[in-house]
GROMACS .gro file of N, CA and C in nm:
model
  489
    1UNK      N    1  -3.664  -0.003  -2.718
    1UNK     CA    2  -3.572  -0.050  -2.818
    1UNK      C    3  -3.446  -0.100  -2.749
    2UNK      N    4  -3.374  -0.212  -2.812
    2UNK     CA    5  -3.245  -0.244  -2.740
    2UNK      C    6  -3.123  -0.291  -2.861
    3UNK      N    7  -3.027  -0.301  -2.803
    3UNK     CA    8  -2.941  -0.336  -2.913
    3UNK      C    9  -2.858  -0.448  -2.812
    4UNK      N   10  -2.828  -0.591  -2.898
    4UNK     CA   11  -2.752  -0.654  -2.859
    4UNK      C   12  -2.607  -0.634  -2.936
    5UNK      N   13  -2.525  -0.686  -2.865
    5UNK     CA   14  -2.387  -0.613  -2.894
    5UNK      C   15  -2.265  -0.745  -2.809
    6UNK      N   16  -2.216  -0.758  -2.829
    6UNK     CA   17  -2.101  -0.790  -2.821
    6UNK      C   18  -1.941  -0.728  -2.812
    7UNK      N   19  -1.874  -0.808  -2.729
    7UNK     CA   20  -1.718  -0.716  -2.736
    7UNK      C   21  -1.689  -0.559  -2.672
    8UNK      N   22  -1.724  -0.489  -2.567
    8UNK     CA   23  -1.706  -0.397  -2.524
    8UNK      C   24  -1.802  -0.299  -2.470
    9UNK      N   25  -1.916  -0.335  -2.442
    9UNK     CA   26  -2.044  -0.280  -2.458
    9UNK      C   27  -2.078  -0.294  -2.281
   10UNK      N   28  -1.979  -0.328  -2.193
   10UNK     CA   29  -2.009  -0.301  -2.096
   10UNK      C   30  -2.000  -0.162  -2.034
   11UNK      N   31  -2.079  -0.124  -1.949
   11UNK     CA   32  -2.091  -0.005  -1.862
   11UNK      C   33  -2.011   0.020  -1.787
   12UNK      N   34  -1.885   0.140  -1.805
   12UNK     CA   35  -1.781   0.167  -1.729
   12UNK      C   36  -1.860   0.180  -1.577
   13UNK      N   37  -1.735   0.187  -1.515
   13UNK     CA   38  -1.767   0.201  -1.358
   13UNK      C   39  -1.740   0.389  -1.326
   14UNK      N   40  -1.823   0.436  -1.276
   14UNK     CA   41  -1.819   0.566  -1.240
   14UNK      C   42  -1.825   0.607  -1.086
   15UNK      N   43  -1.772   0.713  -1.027
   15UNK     CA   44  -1.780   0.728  -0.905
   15UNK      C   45  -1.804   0.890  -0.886
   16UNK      N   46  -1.858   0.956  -0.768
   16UNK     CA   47  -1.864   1.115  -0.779
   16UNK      C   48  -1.725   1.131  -0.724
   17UNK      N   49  -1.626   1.080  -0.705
   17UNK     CA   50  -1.450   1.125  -0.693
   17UNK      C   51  -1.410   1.123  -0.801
   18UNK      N   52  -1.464   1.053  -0.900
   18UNK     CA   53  -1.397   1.117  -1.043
   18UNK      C   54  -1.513   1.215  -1.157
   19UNK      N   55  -1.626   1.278  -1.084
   19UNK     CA   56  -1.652   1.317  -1.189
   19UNK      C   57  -1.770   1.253  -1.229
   20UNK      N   58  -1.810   1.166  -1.273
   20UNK     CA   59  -1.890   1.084  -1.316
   20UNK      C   60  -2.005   1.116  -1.248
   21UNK      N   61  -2.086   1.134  -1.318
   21UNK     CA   62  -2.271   1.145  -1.268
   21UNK      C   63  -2.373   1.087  -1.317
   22UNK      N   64  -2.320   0.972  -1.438
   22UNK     CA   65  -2.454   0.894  -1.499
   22UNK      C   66  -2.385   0.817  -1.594
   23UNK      N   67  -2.493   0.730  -1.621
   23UNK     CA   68  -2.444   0.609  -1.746
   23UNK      C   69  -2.393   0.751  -1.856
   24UNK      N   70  -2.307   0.602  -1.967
   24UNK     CA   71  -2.271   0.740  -2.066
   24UNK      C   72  -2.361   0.700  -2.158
   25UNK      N   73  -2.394   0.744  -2.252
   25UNK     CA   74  -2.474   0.755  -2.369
   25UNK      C   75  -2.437   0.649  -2.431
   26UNK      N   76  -2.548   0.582  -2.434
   26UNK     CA   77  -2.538   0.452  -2.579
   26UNK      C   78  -2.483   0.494  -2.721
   27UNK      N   79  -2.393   0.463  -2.791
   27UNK     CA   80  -2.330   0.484  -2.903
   27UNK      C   81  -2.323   0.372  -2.984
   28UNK      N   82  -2.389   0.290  -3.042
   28UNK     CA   83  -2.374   0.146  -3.128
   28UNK      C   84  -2.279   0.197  -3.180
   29UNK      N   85  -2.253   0.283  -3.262
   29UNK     CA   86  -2.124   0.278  -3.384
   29UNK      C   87  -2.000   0.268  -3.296
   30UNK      N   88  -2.018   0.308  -3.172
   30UNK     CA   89  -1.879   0.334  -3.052
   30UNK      C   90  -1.822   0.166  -2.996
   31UNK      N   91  -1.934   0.149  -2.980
   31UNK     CA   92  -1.905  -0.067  -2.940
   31UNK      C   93  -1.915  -0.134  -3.099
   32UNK      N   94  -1.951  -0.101  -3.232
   32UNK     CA   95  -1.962  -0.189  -3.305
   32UNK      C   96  -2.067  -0.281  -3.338
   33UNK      N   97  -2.197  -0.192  -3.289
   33UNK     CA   98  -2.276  -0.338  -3.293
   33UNK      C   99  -2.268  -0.445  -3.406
   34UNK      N  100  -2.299  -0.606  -3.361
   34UNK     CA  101  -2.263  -0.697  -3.458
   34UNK      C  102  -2.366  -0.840  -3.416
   35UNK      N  103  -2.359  -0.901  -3.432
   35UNK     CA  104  -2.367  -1.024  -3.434
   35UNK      C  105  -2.363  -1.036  -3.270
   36UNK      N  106  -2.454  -1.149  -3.179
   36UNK     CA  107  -2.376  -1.131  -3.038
   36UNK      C  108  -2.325  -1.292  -3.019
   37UNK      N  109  -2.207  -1.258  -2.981
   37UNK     CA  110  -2.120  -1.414  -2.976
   37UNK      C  111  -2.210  -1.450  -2.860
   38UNK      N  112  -2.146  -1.603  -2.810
   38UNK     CA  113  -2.207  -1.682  -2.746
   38UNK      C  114  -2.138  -1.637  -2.628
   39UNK      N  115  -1.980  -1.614  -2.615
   39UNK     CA  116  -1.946  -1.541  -2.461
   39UNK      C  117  -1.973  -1.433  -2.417
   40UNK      N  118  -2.033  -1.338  -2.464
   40UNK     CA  119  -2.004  -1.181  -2.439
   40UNK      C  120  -2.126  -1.154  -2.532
   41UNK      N  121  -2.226  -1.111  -2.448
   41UNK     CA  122  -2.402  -1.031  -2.510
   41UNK      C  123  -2.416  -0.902  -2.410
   42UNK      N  124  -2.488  -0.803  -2.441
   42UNK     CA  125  -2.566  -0.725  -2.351
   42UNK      C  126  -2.661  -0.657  -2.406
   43UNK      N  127  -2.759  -0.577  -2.352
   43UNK     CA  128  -2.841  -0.483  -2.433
   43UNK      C  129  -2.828  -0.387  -2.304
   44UNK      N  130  -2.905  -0.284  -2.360
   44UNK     CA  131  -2.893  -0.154  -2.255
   44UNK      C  132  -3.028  -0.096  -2.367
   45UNK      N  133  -3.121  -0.046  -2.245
   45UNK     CA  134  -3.249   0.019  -2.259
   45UNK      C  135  -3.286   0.153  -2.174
   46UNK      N  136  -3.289   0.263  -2.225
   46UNK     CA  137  -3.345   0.359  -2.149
   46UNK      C  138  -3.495   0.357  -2.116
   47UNK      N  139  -3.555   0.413  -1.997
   47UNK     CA  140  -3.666   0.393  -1.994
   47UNK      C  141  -3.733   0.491  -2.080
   48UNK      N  142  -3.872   0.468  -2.121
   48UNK     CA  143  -3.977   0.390  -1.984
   48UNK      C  144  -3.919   0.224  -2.050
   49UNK      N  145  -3.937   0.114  -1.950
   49UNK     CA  146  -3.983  -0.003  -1.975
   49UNK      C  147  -4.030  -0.071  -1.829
   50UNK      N  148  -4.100  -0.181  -1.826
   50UNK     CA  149  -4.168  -0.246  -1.770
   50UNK      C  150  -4.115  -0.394  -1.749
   51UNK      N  151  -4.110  -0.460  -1.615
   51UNK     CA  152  -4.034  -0.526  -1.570
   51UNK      C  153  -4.055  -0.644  -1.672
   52UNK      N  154  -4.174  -0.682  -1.745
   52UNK     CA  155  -4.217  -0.804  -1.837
   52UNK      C  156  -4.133  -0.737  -1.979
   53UNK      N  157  -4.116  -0.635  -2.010
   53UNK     CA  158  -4.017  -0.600  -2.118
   53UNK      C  159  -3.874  -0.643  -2.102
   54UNK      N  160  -3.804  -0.598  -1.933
   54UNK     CA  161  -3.691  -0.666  -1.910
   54UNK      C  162  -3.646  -0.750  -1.911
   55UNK      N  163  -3.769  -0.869  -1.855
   55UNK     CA  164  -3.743  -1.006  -1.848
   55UNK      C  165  -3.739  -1.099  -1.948
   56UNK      N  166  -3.831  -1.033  -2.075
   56UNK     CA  167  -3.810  -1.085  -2.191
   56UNK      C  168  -3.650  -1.036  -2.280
   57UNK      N  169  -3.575  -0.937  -2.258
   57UNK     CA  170  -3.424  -0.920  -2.274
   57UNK      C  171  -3.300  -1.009  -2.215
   58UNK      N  172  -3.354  -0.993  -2.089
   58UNK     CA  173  -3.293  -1.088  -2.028
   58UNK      C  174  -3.295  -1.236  -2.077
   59UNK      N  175  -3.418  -1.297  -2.108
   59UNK     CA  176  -3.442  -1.423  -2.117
   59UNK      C  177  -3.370  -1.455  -2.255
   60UNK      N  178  -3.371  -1.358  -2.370
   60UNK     CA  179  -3.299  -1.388  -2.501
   60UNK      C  180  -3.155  -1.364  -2.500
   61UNK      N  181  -3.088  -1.295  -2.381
   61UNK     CA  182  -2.978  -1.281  -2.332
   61UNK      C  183  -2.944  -1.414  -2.264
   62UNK      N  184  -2.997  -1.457  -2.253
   62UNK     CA  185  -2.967  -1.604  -2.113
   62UNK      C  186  -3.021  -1.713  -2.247
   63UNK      N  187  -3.068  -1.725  -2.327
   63UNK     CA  188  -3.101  -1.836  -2.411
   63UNK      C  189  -2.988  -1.872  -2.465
   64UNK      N  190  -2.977  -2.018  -2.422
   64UNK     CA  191  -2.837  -2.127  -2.469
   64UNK      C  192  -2.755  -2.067  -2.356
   65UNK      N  193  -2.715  -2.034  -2.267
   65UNK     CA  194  -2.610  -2.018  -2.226
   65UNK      C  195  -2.616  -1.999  -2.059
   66UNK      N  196  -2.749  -2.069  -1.969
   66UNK     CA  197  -2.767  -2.086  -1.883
   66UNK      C  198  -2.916  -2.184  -1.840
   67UNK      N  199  -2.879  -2.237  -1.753
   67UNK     CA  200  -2.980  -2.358  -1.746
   67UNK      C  201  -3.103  -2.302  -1.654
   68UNK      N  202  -3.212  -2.372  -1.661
   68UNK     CA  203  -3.375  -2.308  -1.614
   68UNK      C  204  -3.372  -2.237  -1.489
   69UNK      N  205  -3.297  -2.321  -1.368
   69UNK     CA  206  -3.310  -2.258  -1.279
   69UNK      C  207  -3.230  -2.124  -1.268
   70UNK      N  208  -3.070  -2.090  -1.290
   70UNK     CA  209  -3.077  -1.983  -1.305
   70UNK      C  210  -3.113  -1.879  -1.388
   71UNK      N  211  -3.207  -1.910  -1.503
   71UNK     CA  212  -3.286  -1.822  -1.568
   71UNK      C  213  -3.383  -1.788  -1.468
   72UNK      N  214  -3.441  -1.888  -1.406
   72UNK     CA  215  -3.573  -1.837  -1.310
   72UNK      C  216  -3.559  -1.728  -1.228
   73UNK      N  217  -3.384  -1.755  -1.159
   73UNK     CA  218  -3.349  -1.683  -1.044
   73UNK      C  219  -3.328  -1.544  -1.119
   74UNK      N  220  -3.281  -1.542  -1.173
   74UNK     CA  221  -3.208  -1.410  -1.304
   74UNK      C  222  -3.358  -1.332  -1.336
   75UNK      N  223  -3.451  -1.388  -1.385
   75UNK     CA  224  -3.547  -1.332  -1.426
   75UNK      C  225  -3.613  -1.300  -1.281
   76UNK      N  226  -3.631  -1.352  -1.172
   76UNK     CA  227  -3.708  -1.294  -1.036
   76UNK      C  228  -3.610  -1.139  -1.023
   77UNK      N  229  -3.449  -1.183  -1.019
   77UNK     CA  230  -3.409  -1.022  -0.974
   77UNK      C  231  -3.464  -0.945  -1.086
   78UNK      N  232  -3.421  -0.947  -1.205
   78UNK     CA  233  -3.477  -0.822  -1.309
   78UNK      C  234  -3.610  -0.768  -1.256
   79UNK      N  235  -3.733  -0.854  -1.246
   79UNK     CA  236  -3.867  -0.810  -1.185
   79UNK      C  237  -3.820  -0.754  -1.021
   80UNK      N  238  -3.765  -0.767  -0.964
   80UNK     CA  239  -3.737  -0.694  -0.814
   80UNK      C  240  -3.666  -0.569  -0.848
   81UNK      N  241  -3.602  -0.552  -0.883
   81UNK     CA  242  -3.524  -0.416  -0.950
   81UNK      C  243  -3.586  -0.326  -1.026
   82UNK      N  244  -3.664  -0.372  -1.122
   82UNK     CA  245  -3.759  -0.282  -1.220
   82UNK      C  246  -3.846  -0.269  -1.133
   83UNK      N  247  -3.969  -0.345  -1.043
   83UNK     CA  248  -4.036  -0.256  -0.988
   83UNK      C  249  -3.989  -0.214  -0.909
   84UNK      N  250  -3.869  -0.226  -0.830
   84UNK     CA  251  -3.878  -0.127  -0.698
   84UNK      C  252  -3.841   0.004  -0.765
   85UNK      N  253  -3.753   0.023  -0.861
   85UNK     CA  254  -3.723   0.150  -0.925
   85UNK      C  255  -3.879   0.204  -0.933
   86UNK      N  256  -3.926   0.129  -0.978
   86UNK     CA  257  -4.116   0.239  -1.031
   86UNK      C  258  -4.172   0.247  -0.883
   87UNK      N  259  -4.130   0.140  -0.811
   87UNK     CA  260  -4.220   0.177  -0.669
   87UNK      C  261  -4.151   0.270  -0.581
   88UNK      N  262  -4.070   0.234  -0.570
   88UNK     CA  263  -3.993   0.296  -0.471
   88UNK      C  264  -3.883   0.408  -0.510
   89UNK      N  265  -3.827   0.404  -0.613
   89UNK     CA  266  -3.726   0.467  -0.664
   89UNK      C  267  -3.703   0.612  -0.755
   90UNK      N  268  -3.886   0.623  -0.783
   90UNK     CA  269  -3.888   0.776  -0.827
   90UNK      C  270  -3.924   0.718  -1.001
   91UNK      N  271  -3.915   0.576  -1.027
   91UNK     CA  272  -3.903   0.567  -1.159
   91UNK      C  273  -3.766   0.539  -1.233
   92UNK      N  274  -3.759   0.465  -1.334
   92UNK     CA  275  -3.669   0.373  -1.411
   92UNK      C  276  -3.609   0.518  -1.459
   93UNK      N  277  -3.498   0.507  -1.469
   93UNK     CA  278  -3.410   0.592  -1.544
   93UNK      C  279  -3.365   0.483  -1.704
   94UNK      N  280  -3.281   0.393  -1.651
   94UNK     CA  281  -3.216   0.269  -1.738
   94UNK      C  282  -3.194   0.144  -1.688
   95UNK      N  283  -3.199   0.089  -1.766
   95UNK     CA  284  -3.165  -0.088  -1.747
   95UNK      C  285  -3.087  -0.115  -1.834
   96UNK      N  286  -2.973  -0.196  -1.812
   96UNK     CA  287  -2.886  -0.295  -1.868
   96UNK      C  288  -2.865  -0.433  -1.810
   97UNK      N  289  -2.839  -0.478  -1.910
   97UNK     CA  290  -2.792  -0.644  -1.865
   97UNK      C  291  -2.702  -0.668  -1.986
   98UNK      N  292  -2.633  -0.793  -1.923
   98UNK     CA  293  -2.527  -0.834  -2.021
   98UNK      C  294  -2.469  -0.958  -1.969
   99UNK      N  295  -2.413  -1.051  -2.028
   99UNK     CA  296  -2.321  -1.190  -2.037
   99UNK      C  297  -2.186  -1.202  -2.044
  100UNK      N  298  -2.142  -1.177  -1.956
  100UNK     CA  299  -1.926  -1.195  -2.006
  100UNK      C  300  -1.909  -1.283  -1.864
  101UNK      N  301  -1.810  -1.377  -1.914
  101UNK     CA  302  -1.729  -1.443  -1.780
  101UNK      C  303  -1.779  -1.526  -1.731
  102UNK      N  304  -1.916  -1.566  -1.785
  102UNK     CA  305  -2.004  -1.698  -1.648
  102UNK      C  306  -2.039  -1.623  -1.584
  103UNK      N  307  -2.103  -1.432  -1.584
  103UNK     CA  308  -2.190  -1.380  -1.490
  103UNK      C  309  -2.309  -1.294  -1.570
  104UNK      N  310  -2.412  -1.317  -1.507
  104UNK     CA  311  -2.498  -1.195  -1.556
  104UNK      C  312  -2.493  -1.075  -1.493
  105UNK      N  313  -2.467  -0.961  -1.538
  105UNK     CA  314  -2.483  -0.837  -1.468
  105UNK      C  315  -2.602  -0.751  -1.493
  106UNK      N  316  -2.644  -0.682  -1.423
  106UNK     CA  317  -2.756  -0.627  -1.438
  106UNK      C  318  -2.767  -0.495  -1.338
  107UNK      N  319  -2.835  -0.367  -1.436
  107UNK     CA  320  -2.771  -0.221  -1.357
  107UNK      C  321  -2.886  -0.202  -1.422
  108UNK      N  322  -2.981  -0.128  -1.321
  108UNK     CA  323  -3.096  -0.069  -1.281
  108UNK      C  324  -3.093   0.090  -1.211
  109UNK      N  325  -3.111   0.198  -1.302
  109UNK     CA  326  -3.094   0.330  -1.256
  109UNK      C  327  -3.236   0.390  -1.228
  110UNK      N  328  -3.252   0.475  -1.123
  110UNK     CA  329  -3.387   0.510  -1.078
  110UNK      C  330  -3.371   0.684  -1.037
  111UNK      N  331  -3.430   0.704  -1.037
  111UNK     CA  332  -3.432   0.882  -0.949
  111UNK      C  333  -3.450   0.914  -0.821
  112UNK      N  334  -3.404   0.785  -0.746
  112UNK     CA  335  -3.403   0.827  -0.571
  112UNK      C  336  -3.293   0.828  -0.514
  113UNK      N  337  -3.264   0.889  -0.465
  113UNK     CA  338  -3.153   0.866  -0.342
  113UNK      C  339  -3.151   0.747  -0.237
  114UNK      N  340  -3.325   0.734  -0.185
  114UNK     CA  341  -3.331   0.634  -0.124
  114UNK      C  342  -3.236   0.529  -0.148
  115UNK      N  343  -3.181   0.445  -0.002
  115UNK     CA  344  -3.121   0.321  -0.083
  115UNK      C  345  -3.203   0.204  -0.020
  116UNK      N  346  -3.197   0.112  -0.090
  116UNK     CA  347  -3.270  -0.056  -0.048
  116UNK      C  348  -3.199  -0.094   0.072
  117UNK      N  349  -3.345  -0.137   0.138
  117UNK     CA  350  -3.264  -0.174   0.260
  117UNK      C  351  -3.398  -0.351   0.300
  118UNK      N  352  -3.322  -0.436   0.395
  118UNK     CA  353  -3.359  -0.502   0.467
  118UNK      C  354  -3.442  -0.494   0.572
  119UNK      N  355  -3.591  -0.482   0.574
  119UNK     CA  356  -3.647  -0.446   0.667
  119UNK      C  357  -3.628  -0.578   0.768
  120UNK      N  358  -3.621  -0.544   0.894
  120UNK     CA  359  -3.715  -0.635   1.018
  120UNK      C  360  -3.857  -0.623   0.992
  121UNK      N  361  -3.904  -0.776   0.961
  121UNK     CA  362  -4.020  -0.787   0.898
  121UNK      C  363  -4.140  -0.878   0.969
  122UNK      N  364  -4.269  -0.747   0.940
  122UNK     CA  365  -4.355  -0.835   1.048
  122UNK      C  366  -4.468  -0.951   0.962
  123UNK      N  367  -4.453  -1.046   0.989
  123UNK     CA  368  -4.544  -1.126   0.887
  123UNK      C  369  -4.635  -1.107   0.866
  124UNK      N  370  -4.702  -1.044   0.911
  124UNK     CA  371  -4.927  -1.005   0.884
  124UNK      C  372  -4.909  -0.880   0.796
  125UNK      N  373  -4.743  -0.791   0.744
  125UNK     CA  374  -4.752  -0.732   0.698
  125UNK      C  375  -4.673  -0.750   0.550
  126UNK      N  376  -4.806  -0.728   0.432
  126UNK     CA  377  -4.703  -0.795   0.271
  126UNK      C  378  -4.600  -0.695   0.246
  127UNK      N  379  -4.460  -0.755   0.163
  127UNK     CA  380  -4.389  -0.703   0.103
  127UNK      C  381  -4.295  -0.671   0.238
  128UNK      N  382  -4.183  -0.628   0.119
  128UNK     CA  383  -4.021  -0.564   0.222
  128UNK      C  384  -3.962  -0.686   0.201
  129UNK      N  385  -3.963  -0.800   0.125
  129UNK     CA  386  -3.863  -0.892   0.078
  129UNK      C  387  -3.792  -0.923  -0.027
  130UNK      N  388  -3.785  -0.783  -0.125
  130UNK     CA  389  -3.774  -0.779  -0.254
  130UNK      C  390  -3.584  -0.774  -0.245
  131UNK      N  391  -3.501  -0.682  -0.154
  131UNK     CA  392  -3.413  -0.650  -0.131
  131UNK      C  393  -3.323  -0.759  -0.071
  132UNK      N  394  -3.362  -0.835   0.017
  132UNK     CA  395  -3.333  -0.944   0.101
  132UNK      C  396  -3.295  -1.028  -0.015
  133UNK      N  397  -3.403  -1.045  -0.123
  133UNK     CA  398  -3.383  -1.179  -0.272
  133UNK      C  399  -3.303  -1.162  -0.356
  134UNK      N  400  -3.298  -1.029  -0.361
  134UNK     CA  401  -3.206  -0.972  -0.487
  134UNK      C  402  -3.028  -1.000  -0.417
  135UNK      N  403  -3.016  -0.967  -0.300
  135UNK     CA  404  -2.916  -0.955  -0.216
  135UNK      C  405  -2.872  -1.140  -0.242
  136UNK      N  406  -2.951  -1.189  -0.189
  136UNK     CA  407  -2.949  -1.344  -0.154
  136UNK      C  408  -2.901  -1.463  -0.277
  137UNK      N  409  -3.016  -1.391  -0.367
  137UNK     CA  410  -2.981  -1.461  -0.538
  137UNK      C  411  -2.833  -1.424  -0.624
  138UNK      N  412  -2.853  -1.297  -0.568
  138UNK     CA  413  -2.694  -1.242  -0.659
  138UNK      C  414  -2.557  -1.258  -0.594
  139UNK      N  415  -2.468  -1.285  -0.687
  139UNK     CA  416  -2.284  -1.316  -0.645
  139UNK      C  417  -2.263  -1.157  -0.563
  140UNK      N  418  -2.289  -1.047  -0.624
  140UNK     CA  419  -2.252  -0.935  -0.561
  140UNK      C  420  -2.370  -0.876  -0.600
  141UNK      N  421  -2.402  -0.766  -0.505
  141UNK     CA  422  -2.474  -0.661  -0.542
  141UNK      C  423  -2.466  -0.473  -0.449
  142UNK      N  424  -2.411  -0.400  -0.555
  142UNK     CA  425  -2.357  -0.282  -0.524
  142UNK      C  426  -2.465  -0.154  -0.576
  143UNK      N  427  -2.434  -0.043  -0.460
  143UNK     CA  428  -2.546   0.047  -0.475
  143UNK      C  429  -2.431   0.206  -0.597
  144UNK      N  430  -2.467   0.258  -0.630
  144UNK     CA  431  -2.331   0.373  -0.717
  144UNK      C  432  -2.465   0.500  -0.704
  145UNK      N  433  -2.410   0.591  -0.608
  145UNK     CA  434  -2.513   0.717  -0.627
  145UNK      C  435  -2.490   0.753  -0.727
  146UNK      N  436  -2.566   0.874  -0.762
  146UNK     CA  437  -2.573   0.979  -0.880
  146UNK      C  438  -2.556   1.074  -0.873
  147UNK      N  439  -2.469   1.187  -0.929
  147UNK     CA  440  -2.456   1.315  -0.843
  147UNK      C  441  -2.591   1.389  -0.878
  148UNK      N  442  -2.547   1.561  -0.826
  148UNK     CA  443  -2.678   1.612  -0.902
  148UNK      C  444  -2.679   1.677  -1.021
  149UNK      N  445  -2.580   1.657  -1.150
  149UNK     CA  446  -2.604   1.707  -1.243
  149UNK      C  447  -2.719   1.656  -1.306
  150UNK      N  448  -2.774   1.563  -1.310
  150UNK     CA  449  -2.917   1.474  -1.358
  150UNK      C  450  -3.004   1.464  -1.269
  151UNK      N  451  -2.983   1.527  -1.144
  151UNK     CA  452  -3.111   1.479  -1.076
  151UNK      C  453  -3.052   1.382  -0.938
  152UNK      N  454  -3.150   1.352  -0.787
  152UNK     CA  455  -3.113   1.252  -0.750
  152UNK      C  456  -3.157   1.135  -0.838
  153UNK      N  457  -3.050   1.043  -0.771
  153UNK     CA  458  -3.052   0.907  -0.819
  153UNK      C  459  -2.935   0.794  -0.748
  154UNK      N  460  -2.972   0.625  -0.835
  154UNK     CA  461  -2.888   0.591  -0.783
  154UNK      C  462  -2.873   0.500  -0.923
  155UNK      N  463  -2.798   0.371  -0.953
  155UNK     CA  464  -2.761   0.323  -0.999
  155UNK      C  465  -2.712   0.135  -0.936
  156UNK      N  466  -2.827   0.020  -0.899
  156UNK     CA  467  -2.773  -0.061  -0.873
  156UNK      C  468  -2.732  -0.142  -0.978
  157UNK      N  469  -2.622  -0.235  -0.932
  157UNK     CA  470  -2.577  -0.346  -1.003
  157UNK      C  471  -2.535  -0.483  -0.982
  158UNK      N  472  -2.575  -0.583  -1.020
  158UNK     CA  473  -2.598  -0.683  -0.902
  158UNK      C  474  -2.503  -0.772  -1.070
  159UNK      N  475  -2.455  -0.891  -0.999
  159UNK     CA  476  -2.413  -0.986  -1.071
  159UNK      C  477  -2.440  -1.151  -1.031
  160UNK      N  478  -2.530  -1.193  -1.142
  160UNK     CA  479  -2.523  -1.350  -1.049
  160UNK      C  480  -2.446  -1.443  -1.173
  161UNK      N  481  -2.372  -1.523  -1.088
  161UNK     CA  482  -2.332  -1.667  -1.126
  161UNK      C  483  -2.440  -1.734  -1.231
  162UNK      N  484  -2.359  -1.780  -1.379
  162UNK     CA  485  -2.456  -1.808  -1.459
  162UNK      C  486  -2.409  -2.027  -1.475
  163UNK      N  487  -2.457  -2.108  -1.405
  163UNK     CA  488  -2.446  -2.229  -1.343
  163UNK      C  489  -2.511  -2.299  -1.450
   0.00000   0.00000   0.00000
């Protein structure tokens, strides 16, 4: 299930120096859900979901308000993020995405500590370029651990330029 929303519905920033150990709880009546303007959309989904569930959020999030190719690029990270969380990451905790400013943001929570890394990569061997694309495609992309009141985890969030 997701809710689009408008006007305030972004995901504070948390750190373990203040306390903070996880997304906060979705509250529609707390943001207002409404109508989603044309500057400012997001949805936020707890798991389970599946990277073809994301990409279809994303894609009605990005409809009218970004052109094919960076939908293409936008929709490759969502699929790199959702599965590495299921592959690599212990499993999807949450996904969000959202529209403010001319950026897409997008925060992918998983149950590993592990963090993504850049392998030195041998060609006769598949995969280990998922991290490198996501890195490459996106304006920024930042890792936010999790403490252990929930469990390990981590929390990425990547933002790309919507062109």
């Amino acid at each position: 299930m997701s809710e689009l929303t408008d006007g305030g519905s972004r995901l504070p920033e948390f750190s373990p120096a203040d306390g903070g150990s996880r997304l906060p709880e979705f509250d529609p009546e707390a943001v207002g859900v409404r109508r989603p303007g044309p500057e400012r959309r997001s949805v936020r989904i707890a798991a389970p979901l599946k990277a073809r569930g994301a990409r279809a959020e994303v894609s009605r999030l990005l409809d009218g308000v970004a052109g094919e190719r960076c939908v293409n690029d936008a929709l490759l990270v969502v699929s790199e993020l959702i599965s590495n969380a299921d592959r690599h990451g212990g499993g999807l905790r949450e996904f969000a995405a959202g529209v403010e400013d001319g950026h897409l943001w997008l925060e992918v929570a998983d149950h590993s500590e592990v963090l993504p890394e850049s392998a030195a990569h041998d060609p006769l061997v598949p995969g280990g370029f998922g991290w490198s694309l996501v890195r490459r495609l996106s304006a920024e992309a930042r890792i936010r651990p999790w403490t252990a009141d929930d469990g390990p985890g981590k929390t990425i969030v990547v933002s790309l330029r919507l062109e």
